[in-house]
XYZ file of C-alpha atoms in Angstrom:
676
model
C -1.530 -29.148 -31.322
C 1.931 -29.976 -32.650
C 5.134 -28.866 -30.937
C 5.799 -26.369 -33.748
C 2.361 -24.825 -33.317
C 2.768 -24.734 -29.548
C 6.182 -23.073 -29.895
C 4.768 -20.376 -32.169
C 1.819 -19.664 -29.851
C 4.099 -19.688 -26.797
C 6.327 -17.061 -28.445
C 3.270 -14.890 -29.214
C 1.956 -15.167 -25.650
C 5.383 -14.470 -24.122
C 5.849 -11.330 -26.185
C 2.323 -10.107 -25.457
C 2.691 -10.704 -21.712
C 6.029 -8.866 -21.684
C 4.427 -5.884 -23.441
C 1.636 -5.802 -20.854
C 4.165 -6.142 -17.983
C 6.157 -3.206 -19.374
C 3.026 -1.083 -19.760
C 1.821 -1.870 -16.223
C 5.038 -2.033 -14.160
C 7.327 0.372 -16.018
C 5.055 2.909 -17.718
C 2.212 2.664 -15.135
C -0.206 2.615 -18.091
C -2.043 -0.757 -18.083
C -3.423 -1.762 -21.485
C -5.703 -4.675 -20.475
C -7.687 -5.730 -17.401
C -6.304 -8.112 -14.778
C -8.800 -10.750 -15.899
C -7.663 -10.543 -19.531
C -4.021 -10.752 -18.423
C -4.740 -13.836 -16.300
C -6.387 -15.592 -19.252
C -3.271 -15.077 -21.399
C -0.988 -16.136 -18.561
C -2.876 -19.349 -17.846
C -2.917 -20.221 -21.543
C 0.876 -19.958 -21.474
C 1.056 -22.170 -18.356
C -1.137 -24.797 -20.028
C 1.165 -24.867 -23.067
C 4.231 -25.310 -20.854
C 2.524 -28.069 -18.920
C 1.723 -29.889 -22.186
C 5.155 -29.163 -23.737
C 7.760 -28.791 -20.900
C 10.466 -28.039 -23.487
C 8.915 -24.563 -23.846
C 9.931 -23.591 -20.295
C 12.981 -21.307 -20.629
C 14.684 -19.104 -18.007
C 13.154 -15.953 -19.524
C 9.613 -17.323 -19.891
C 7.005 -15.148 -18.113
C 6.127 -18.203 -16.016
C 9.594 -18.228 -14.446
C 9.032 -14.915 -12.697
C 7.105 -16.824 -10.031
C 8.821 -20.205 -10.287
C 12.268 -21.723 -10.066
C 13.780 -24.221 -7.661
C 15.062 -23.111 -4.239
C 18.777 -22.254 -4.226
C 21.279 -24.043 -1.992
C 23.429 -20.919 -1.674
C 24.310 -17.638 -3.364
C 27.400 -17.936 -5.539
C 29.863 -15.047 -5.845
C 29.976 -13.211 -9.174
C 32.537 -10.611 -10.211
C 31.308 -7.344 -11.718
C 32.898 -6.508 -15.058
C 33.400 -2.962 -13.792
C 33.565 -2.067 -10.066
C 30.497 -0.623 -8.318
C 31.704 2.320 -6.260
C 29.871 3.976 -3.386
C 29.260 7.716 -3.047
C 30.564 10.278 -0.590
C 27.773 11.877 1.484
C 27.010 15.325 2.792
C 24.195 16.834 4.869
C 25.375 20.406 4.274
C 24.503 22.723 1.394
C 27.785 24.519 2.050
C 29.693 21.251 1.564
C 27.720 20.706 -1.641
C 28.898 24.084 -2.939
C 32.464 23.173 -1.964
C 32.094 19.882 -3.870
C 31.124 21.821 -7.023
C 34.059 24.200 -6.544
C 36.417 21.254 -6.047
C 35.348 19.646 -9.340
C 35.666 23.022 -11.085
C 39.275 23.295 -9.829
C 39.970 19.884 -11.376
C 38.453 21.085 -14.666
C 39.552 24.733 -14.915
C 37.868 26.899 -17.546
C 35.454 24.080 -18.472
C 31.675 24.486 -18.329
C 30.124 22.028 -15.878
C 26.640 20.554 -16.131
C 25.002 18.429 -13.449
C 22.125 15.974 -13.144
C 20.157 15.561 -9.902
C 18.297 12.291 -9.204
C 16.410 10.938 -6.172
C 18.532 8.793 -3.839
C 16.276 5.749 -3.566
C 16.447 3.921 -0.247
C 16.811 0.430 -1.688
C 19.391 -2.252 -2.474
C 22.010 -1.605 -5.182
C 22.079 -4.126 -8.038
C 24.184 -4.944 -11.099
C 22.340 -6.548 -14.032
C 24.120 -8.184 -16.961
C 22.567 -8.540 -20.406
C 24.208 -10.583 -23.156
C 22.889 -10.313 -26.720
C 19.902 -8.498 -25.282
C 18.919 -11.231 -22.768
C 19.120 -10.943 -18.985
C 21.740 -13.484 -17.882
C 22.953 -12.483 -14.420
C 22.046 -10.172 -11.548
C 24.132 -9.548 -8.438
C 24.265 -7.430 -5.301
C 26.906 -4.708 -4.935
C 28.843 -6.816 -2.405
C 32.271 -5.296 -1.795
C 32.055 -3.325 -5.037
C 34.066 -5.897 -6.984
C 32.228 -9.135 -6.211
C 28.589 -9.632 -5.210
C 26.078 -12.435 -4.665
C 24.426 -13.974 -7.733
C 20.675 -13.563 -7.088
C 19.534 -13.955 -10.713
C 16.515 -16.248 -9.966
C 15.211 -13.769 -7.376
C 15.612 -10.793 -9.695
C 13.706 -12.596 -12.463
C 10.600 -12.390 -10.253
C 10.552 -8.564 -10.499
C 7.960 -7.615 -13.111
C 9.608 -4.330 -14.080
C 12.884 -6.090 -14.947
C 12.878 -6.793 -18.705
C 14.011 -10.362 -19.556
C 14.996 -9.079 -22.999
C 15.939 -5.661 -24.340
C 14.417 -3.718 -27.184
C 16.230 -2.990 -30.444
C 19.487 -1.087 -30.225
C 21.082 -3.096 -27.425
C 24.851 -3.746 -27.302
C 26.354 -7.248 -27.315
C 27.043 -6.977 -23.570
C 25.669 -4.490 -21.077
C 25.996 -4.017 -17.333
C 23.275 -1.763 -15.951
C 23.075 -0.523 -12.341
C 20.133 0.463 -10.218
C 18.166 -0.027 -7.038
C 15.680 -2.706 -5.960
C 13.063 -1.376 -3.562
C 9.675 -1.994 -1.977
C 6.955 0.550 -2.615
C 5.456 2.278 0.410
C 2.155 0.471 -0.119
C 3.883 -2.857 -0.709
C 5.917 -2.473 2.486
C 2.819 -1.693 4.566
C 0.974 -4.688 3.076
C 3.917 -7.034 3.656
C 4.240 -5.996 7.318
C 0.477 -6.350 7.844
C 0.630 -9.901 6.465
C 3.626 -10.788 8.659
C 1.956 -9.366 11.754
C -1.226 -11.337 11.043
C 0.886 -14.487 10.703
C 2.590 -13.849 14.048
C 5.937 -13.010 12.414
C 8.260 -10.120 13.250
C 7.684 -7.066 11.071
C 10.448 -5.401 9.064
C 11.919 -2.199 10.511
C 11.912 -0.338 7.197
C 11.377 -0.842 3.477
C 15.084 -1.145 2.639
C 15.589 -3.941 5.169
C 12.505 -5.677 3.784
C 13.838 -5.437 0.223
C 17.283 -6.702 1.243
C 15.754 -9.564 3.240
C 13.531 -10.511 0.320
C 16.447 -10.680 -2.114
C 18.378 -12.924 0.299
C 15.642 -15.579 0.268
C 16.864 -18.889 -1.143
C 13.434 -19.711 -2.584
C 12.426 -17.527 -5.575
C 8.756 -18.445 -4.963
C 8.899 -16.488 -1.687
C 10.571 -13.539 -3.420
C 7.848 -13.537 -6.083
C 5.270 -12.882 -3.335
C 7.085 -9.688 -2.272
C 6.113 -6.483 -4.166
C 9.660 -5.638 -5.284
C 10.369 -3.056 -7.961
C 13.452 -1.745 -9.729
C 14.777 1.535 -11.115
C 17.964 1.871 -13.196
C 20.270 4.895 -13.290
C 23.750 3.786 -14.347
C 25.869 1.510 -16.518
C 29.027 -0.519 -16.034
C 30.667 -2.453 -18.853
C 29.390 -1.901 -22.419
C 30.680 -4.009 -25.315
C 29.667 -4.118 -28.960
C 28.003 -0.703 -29.175
C 28.989 1.480 -32.123
C 28.304 4.626 -30.116
C 27.136 4.762 -26.525
C 25.629 7.609 -24.507
C 27.985 10.489 -23.747
C 26.100 12.094 -20.852
C 23.976 11.027 -17.887
C 20.874 12.482 -19.522
C 21.524 10.593 -22.771
C 22.187 7.413 -20.810
C 18.867 7.623 -18.933
C 16.992 8.133 -22.209
C 18.896 5.217 -23.762
C 18.046 2.894 -20.848
C 14.414 3.936 -21.078
C 14.379 3.138 -24.828
C 15.851 -0.309 -24.084
C 12.882 -1.031 -21.793
C 14.181 -0.159 -18.315
C 12.392 1.877 -15.655
C 14.461 5.021 -14.926
C 14.060 7.780 -12.287
C 10.725 9.542 -12.748
C 12.210 12.870 -11.583
C 15.538 14.415 -12.629
C 16.862 17.951 -12.947
C 19.566 19.447 -15.159
C 21.635 22.139 -13.427
C 24.573 24.361 -14.339
C 25.461 26.094 -11.052
C 25.720 25.294 -7.358
C 22.736 27.540 -6.652
C 20.619 25.645 -9.180
C 21.657 22.397 -7.449
C 20.521 23.757 -4.071
C 17.197 24.776 -5.601
C 16.794 21.308 -7.157
C 17.454 19.397 -3.926
C 14.997 21.658 -2.078
C 12.400 20.965 -4.781
C 13.028 17.221 -4.506
C 12.645 17.377 -0.724
C 9.132 18.790 -1.145
C 8.160 16.282 -3.845
C 9.643 13.044 -2.459
C 6.759 12.211 -0.064
C 4.628 11.753 -3.209
C 6.991 9.172 -4.728
C 5.899 5.507 -4.425
C 9.253 4.616 -2.804
C 11.360 5.882 0.088
C 14.103 8.419 -0.641
C 16.682 9.676 1.833
C 18.470 12.214 -0.321
C 19.527 13.456 -3.752
C 22.371 12.204 -5.952
C 24.325 14.873 -7.831
C 26.322 13.652 -10.856
C 28.501 15.374 -13.413
C 26.570 15.066 -16.674
C 29.464 14.588 -19.138
C 31.087 11.143 -19.203
C 34.241 12.600 -20.770
C 34.605 15.040 -17.869
C 34.033 12.197 -15.418
C 36.985 10.341 -16.944
C 39.225 13.359 -16.411
C 38.063 13.953 -12.836
C 38.500 10.272 -11.868
C 38.036 8.488 -8.553
C 39.400 8.410 -5.026
C 40.172 4.977 -3.557
C 36.540 4.690 -2.426
C 34.286 6.919 -4.516
C 33.990 8.949 -7.734
C 35.131 12.563 -7.524
C 32.357 13.566 -9.931
C 29.325 12.595 -7.809
C 28.014 13.110 -4.289
C 24.924 12.147 -2.290
C 23.135 14.948 -0.447
C 21.212 13.446 2.482
C 18.172 15.088 4.021
C 17.731 15.526 7.754
C 15.575 12.956 9.549
C 11.944 13.394 8.577
C 9.676 14.816 11.282
C 5.939 15.099 11.746
C 3.539 16.745 14.190
C 0.679 14.883 15.825
C -1.450 14.714 18.963
C -0.213 12.811 22.007
C -3.447 11.157 23.167
C -2.134 9.090 26.074
C 1.037 7.816 27.741
C 1.215 4.103 28.547
C 4.020 2.167 30.213
C 5.688 -1.015 28.908
C 7.560 -3.473 31.118
C 10.728 -5.080 29.727
C 12.576 -8.291 30.575
C 14.691 -6.584 33.253
C 11.575 -5.037 34.801
C 12.390 -1.610 33.342
C 9.308 0.581 32.877
C 9.398 2.529 29.586
C 6.817 5.246 28.859
C 5.286 5.091 25.366
C 3.436 7.877 23.563
C 0.062 6.796 22.122
C -0.384 9.110 19.150
C -2.963 10.221 16.670
C -1.765 8.116 13.687
C 0.486 10.079 11.326
C 2.408 9.047 8.208
C 6.165 9.453 8.614
C 9.128 8.149 6.581
C 7.201 5.419 4.831
C 4.918 4.107 7.559
C 1.990 5.145 9.740
C 3.138 5.900 13.289
C 0.745 5.538 16.205
C 3.264 4.909 19.022
C 6.666 6.370 19.879
C 9.138 6.008 22.729
C 9.419 8.628 25.483
C 12.572 6.981 26.905
C 12.083 7.529 30.662
C 10.506 9.690 33.352
C 13.267 12.308 33.359
C 13.038 12.727 29.574
C 9.330 13.543 29.928
C 10.108 16.095 32.652
C 12.987 17.743 30.756
C 10.888 18.134 27.598
C 7.775 19.050 29.644
C 5.717 16.570 27.615
C 2.045 16.449 28.624
C -0.932 14.331 27.617
C -2.875 16.297 25.018
C 0.199 18.088 23.639
C 0.933 18.456 19.948
C 4.347 16.816 19.683
C 7.086 16.479 17.065
C 8.183 12.941 16.252
C 10.951 11.565 14.082
C 12.377 8.162 13.263
C 15.625 7.799 15.157
C 18.052 6.366 12.623
C 15.077 6.153 10.216
C 13.778 3.175 12.213
C 12.519 3.784 15.773
C 9.893 6.532 16.228
C 10.625 8.926 19.086
C 9.028 12.068 20.486
C 11.640 14.824 20.163
C 9.740 17.890 21.319
C 6.531 19.743 22.116
C 4.896 22.371 19.881
C 4.348 24.891 22.665
C 2.492 27.347 20.437
C -0.339 24.819 20.122
C -0.917 24.380 23.858
C -4.491 25.090 24.978
C -4.120 24.806 28.757
C -6.111 21.563 28.868
C -3.013 19.338 28.710
C -2.309 17.042 31.676
C 1.010 16.279 33.328
C 1.914 12.569 33.325
C 2.275 10.803 36.670
C 4.654 7.873 36.560
C 3.036 4.742 38.077
C 4.113 3.621 41.533
C 3.095 0.025 40.794
C 3.800 -2.227 37.827
C 1.072 -1.898 35.142
C 1.446 -5.616 34.312
C 1.379 -7.313 37.721
C 0.604 -4.566 40.278
C 3.867 -5.036 42.189
C 5.858 -2.136 43.598
C 8.399 -0.354 41.397
C 11.773 0.912 42.592
C 14.473 3.232 41.416
C 17.414 1.787 43.282
C 20.608 3.777 42.561
C 24.148 2.578 42.379
C 24.121 -0.298 39.902
C 26.132 1.801 37.492
C 23.795 1.443 34.563
C 24.130 4.222 31.998
C 20.598 5.380 32.666
C 20.543 4.569 36.397
C 18.603 7.017 38.512
C 16.237 7.376 35.576
C 14.775 3.896 35.071
C 12.029 2.550 37.303
C 11.822 -1.241 37.624
C 9.193 -3.750 38.681
C 10.555 -5.684 41.668
C 8.558 -8.866 40.921
C 10.718 -11.357 38.951
C 7.582 -13.407 38.173
C 5.858 -10.481 36.457
C 4.361 -11.904 33.208
C 5.901 -9.112 31.148
C 9.351 -9.838 32.546
C 8.935 -13.590 32.062
C 7.884 -13.050 28.431
C 10.741 -10.613 27.899
C 13.345 -13.004 29.319
C 12.106 -15.908 27.215
C 11.876 -13.734 24.093
C 15.456 -12.557 24.678
C 16.612 -16.177 25.117
C 15.000 -17.141 21.785
C 16.321 -14.101 19.906
C 18.757 -14.387 17.037
C 21.588 -12.760 18.993
C 21.193 -15.205 21.886
C 20.047 -18.844 21.446
C 18.622 -18.207 17.958
C 15.480 -20.357 18.265
C 13.497 -20.232 15.030
C 9.849 -19.290 15.529
C 10.347 -18.033 19.084
C 8.924 -14.580 18.390
C 6.967 -12.251 20.665
C 3.519 -13.613 19.758
C 4.360 -17.268 20.464
C 6.274 -16.480 23.653
C 3.390 -14.429 25.029
C 0.991 -17.302 24.334
C 3.282 -19.820 26.071
C 3.473 -17.612 29.172
C -0.261 -16.818 29.182
C -1.089 -20.532 28.867
C 1.192 -21.141 31.894
C 3.141 -23.891 30.132
C 6.388 -21.906 30.340
C 7.594 -20.043 33.430
C 11.301 -19.710 32.608
C 13.634 -20.443 29.699
C 14.364 -23.965 30.918
C 10.681 -24.886 30.533
C 11.088 -24.536 26.751
C 13.034 -27.807 26.769
C 10.141 -29.728 28.338
C 7.465 -28.592 25.882
C 5.504 -31.216 23.939
C 4.168 -31.022 20.399
C 0.597 -31.105 21.720
C 1.199 -28.110 24.004
C 2.652 -25.944 21.227
C 0.331 -27.059 18.427
C -2.658 -26.352 20.670
C -1.865 -22.633 20.791
C -3.731 -20.124 18.635
C -2.499 -19.915 15.008
C -0.026 -22.759 15.561
C -0.356 -25.749 13.254
C 1.498 -29.049 13.561
C 4.225 -28.021 11.105
C 4.936 -24.645 12.765
C 4.952 -26.262 16.197
C 7.351 -28.965 15.009
C 9.703 -26.372 13.487
C 9.749 -24.429 16.748
C 10.501 -27.535 18.829
C 13.281 -28.510 16.430
C 14.728 -25.026 16.936
C 14.543 -25.503 20.712
C 16.358 -28.833 20.413
C 19.052 -27.352 18.172
C 19.687 -24.564 20.704
C 21.003 -27.128 23.208
C 24.249 -27.171 21.238
C 24.773 -23.407 20.900
C 28.059 -21.810 22.005
C 28.393 -21.032 25.711
C 28.608 -17.270 25.150
C 25.116 -17.332 23.626
C 23.770 -19.078 26.740
C 25.473 -16.529 29.010
C 24.020 -13.649 26.999
C 20.631 -15.369 26.827
C 20.376 -15.512 30.629
C 19.783 -11.752 30.556
C 22.140 -10.845 33.402
C 22.067 -7.080 33.927
C 24.910 -5.341 32.007
C 26.050 -8.563 30.293
C 25.717 -7.994 26.570
C 26.943 -10.214 23.752
C 30.458 -8.721 23.821
C 30.864 -9.272 27.568
C 29.440 -12.807 27.222
C 32.140 -13.629 24.661
C 34.822 -12.157 26.917
C 33.609 -14.363 29.778
C 33.583 -17.438 27.532
C 37.212 -16.725 26.618
C 38.184 -16.468 30.298
C 36.395 -19.499 31.736
C 36.290 -23.116 30.505
C 32.641 -23.657 31.435
C 29.591 -22.108 33.081
C 30.343 -23.625 36.484
C 33.792 -22.037 36.544
C 32.264 -18.694 35.611
C 29.762 -18.726 38.471
C 32.361 -20.019 40.935
C 34.596 -16.999 40.231
C 34.891 -14.090 42.668
C 34.361 -10.475 41.655
C 38.149 -9.998 41.595
C 38.611 -12.969 39.256
C 35.831 -11.734 36.998
C 37.401 -8.287 36.631
C 40.555 -9.946 35.322
C 38.574 -10.616 32.125
C 38.762 -8.070 29.334
C 35.725 -5.728 29.218
C 34.537 -6.831 32.698
C 34.610 -4.055 35.255
C 33.480 -3.935 38.877
C 29.847 -3.136 38.033
C 29.520 -6.080 35.622
C 31.367 -8.429 37.976
C 29.084 -7.437 40.843
C 26.014 -7.958 38.688
C 27.121 -11.498 37.728
C 27.849 -12.488 41.329
C 24.575 -10.992 42.562
C 22.630 -12.798 39.808
C 24.024 -16.190 40.798
C 23.384 -15.607 44.496
C 19.668 -15.568 43.731
C 18.284 -19.019 44.596
C 15.806 -18.997 41.703
C 18.620 -18.382 39.231
C 20.635 -21.272 40.645
C 17.597 -23.514 40.182
C 17.307 -22.280 36.589
C 20.925 -23.285 35.875
C 20.248 -26.756 37.320
C 17.177 -27.141 35.085
C 19.227 -26.160 32.027
C 21.889 -28.697 33.039
C 19.272 -31.454 33.276
C 18.016 -30.409 29.828
C 21.548 -31.172 28.504
C 22.459 -27.694 27.264
C 26.070 -27.008 26.377
C 27.944 -25.522 29.364
C 31.457 -25.814 27.842
C 33.202 -22.903 26.135
C 34.734 -23.316 22.698
C 36.379 -19.888 23.032
C 38.473 -20.851 26.095
C 42.057 -21.427 24.920
C 44.339 -20.519 27.852
C 47.590 -21.798 26.335
C 46.904 -20.870 22.750
C 49.463 -18.590 21.050
C 48.422 -15.035 20.312
C 46.184 -14.818 17.262
C 46.989 -12.829 14.140
C 44.510 -10.120 15.191
C 45.271 -10.004 18.914
C 44.739 -6.511 20.304
C 42.969 -5.222 17.195
C 39.477 -3.707 17.423
C 37.052 -4.179 14.511
C 33.638 -2.726 13.673
C 31.373 -4.454 11.117
C 28.923 -2.412 9.049
C 26.733 -3.092 6.032
C 26.004 -6.426 4.356
C 29.139 -8.422 3.565
C 29.153 -10.279 0.222
C 29.679 -13.783 1.596
C 29.969 -13.812 5.393
C 27.145 -13.173 7.806
C 28.023 -10.631 10.484
C 28.088 -13.387 13.119
C 30.483 -15.453 11.008
C 32.818 -12.519 10.427
C 32.765 -11.654 14.142
C 33.536 -15.272 15.072
C 36.528 -15.350 12.719
C 37.887 -12.093 14.135
C 37.469 -13.243 17.730
C 38.992 -16.653 17.029
C 42.066 -14.815 15.714
C 42.265 -12.804 18.933
C 40.582 -9.635 17.712
C 37.725 -7.776 19.345
C 34.475 -6.762 17.649
C 32.889 -3.512 18.810
C 29.466 -2.126 17.981
C 30.599 1.496 17.621
C 33.392 3.359 15.845
C 35.848 5.335 17.975
C 39.469 6.461 17.895
C 40.341 3.092 19.450
C 38.944 1.249 16.412
C 41.650 -0.279 14.212
C 39.517 -1.421 11.272
C 35.989 -0.887 9.975
C 34.900 -3.795 7.754
C 32.397 -2.229 5.349
C 29.940 -4.137 3.180
C 27.032 -3.202 0.972
C 24.766 -0.368 2.162
C 27.174 0.660 4.933
C 25.760 3.659 6.797
C 26.673 6.075 9.570
C 29.481 3.882 10.957
C 31.307 4.133 7.635
C 30.839 7.904 7.598
C 32.211 8.162 11.147
C 35.190 5.975 10.194
C 36.046 8.415 7.405
C 35.714 11.377 9.791
C 38.017 9.739 12.363
C 40.373 8.485 9.625
C 39.913 4.874 10.761
C 41.082 2.368 8.167
C 38.156 0.925 6.164
C 38.586 -2.540 4.632
C 36.463 -4.946 2.601
C 35.539 -8.539 3.429
C 38.298 -9.705 1.065
C 40.872 -7.599 2.942
C 39.607 -8.989 6.263
C 40.066 -12.545 5.017
C 43.582 -11.615 3.907
C 44.366 -10.348 7.426
C 43.042 -13.652 8.742
C 45.296 -15.550 6.372
C 42.383 -17.117 4.523
């Protein structure tokens, strides 16, 4: 076969494969069998292998190929991507409609309602009908260029159908289907990896992979519902409805359900209808988006500094389900805390099948009068953690049994205590195992040490840690630094390569910042924020543990309870031996945050809260920059907060900042404050 013949056949195969992809992934109407598709696809691969010049960025083969990226480069959107104001109230929705009507007096208003897909917002750029660039929302002006990853999504057309403009920005949402999310988590669990908390996190994590081959293995999908810049079109769509039809004609997947409304009452009816239908959708939805239909009216209504005045997101209340509470078991954490867990008749809720849910503590069970055999109501707290929120008393039969909290540890059989006075927020409620050598506590302490927020040891997940403790090769965190390749590789489901990666992660952790080590020790009441405060106050770990309670309370954020907990922890002989073992393993005991004579930083005294995904900085990097400049990073928004740094997919913290009128800034504005 000559190159000319190969080129012609390659073009035929590419076009045919794109047609089949569109029919299967966009229209959900497959036209050929999987076997027939595979034959065409492999013929195309053979041609590209024989004639490498045929491999182009938009070839069907490149959906599952491409070289790993070194980093994500920033890309500026041609038109800004704004976020939406939210409401949970139908009354506020009616007020929103009235507010727009006041801005457009005597004009007839028409609205379009669409599902609010719980995914990751994207901006796609097409030039001369070809897909050239795809980026995350970022700060609304600049996002991350993830073009190679987006090319792996089968429903994303590499080229547009006839009628396309010279340049087009189109906006939408990348998501994981419910089935795809369940399958992905099952595969990760089988491989001993941590599962994703929800489908949106899984989609966002997938798109942040540097290797497109990994992204291609994730069942990502895409739906488009908006446009940005349009150039070279004689006439473009004039309404939202026309725009959705236009996008569909160009080859894009658009929302499968929309409603056209003319009054506030019709909008309320539409969002109620959507609430009933959304469990049947293949993707997660957390609300409805209401948009003014006319683009001309949108222009006249305009924008606030943060959001369009012509659109709003109506969010539904947390989804709940009823199911049978079959049993109550008790888990033991790293501090010895005993947490009751509801073992449930499996029920589907908010995108996943729930078979277990937290019951918090003994007093919570008593207050709610929760009994074994009850029909209970569960919901996902923050759409992530399942919790039992109540009992369906009308379904009681009289055969339910009251739960007796264990008087001994279910893991090791040791006594449990409820010693008051330590000042913990839930003290007087939490029972604890008194045996520090309890296997559950040992596993919990080592897992905490390996966690991303502490020593960040790659591969040190729950499954591996449990195996290390069960095999009796690790008794405390210091034992990690004496492990051999043979010991780790000999564990179940651990090959040489995985074992080597884990040991390299252990070695790298020797050089972590001191605050991470302090936090990783798991001292009661000492979280990451307190650990950083201690690292700013003391030059090294020895100075910290030599300090009196009075000296410790001189540190910001360290009160009497925390100071007493630190002193008590170091008085324990076993903990002193642990510190000596870590010293012999050559871990870093010196603080890089201790700068006693340094001038006040540019952010001294300012309190920041980080929320959402920032376009370029990881949260840890942003926090480090703020703290280096003298600022403080808090985990919650309050009236004492000076700035909320909001990134992509910012959630409840951003909403609270608006309610409290706390200043919200972007990553770019943060860097400006830092003088960068």
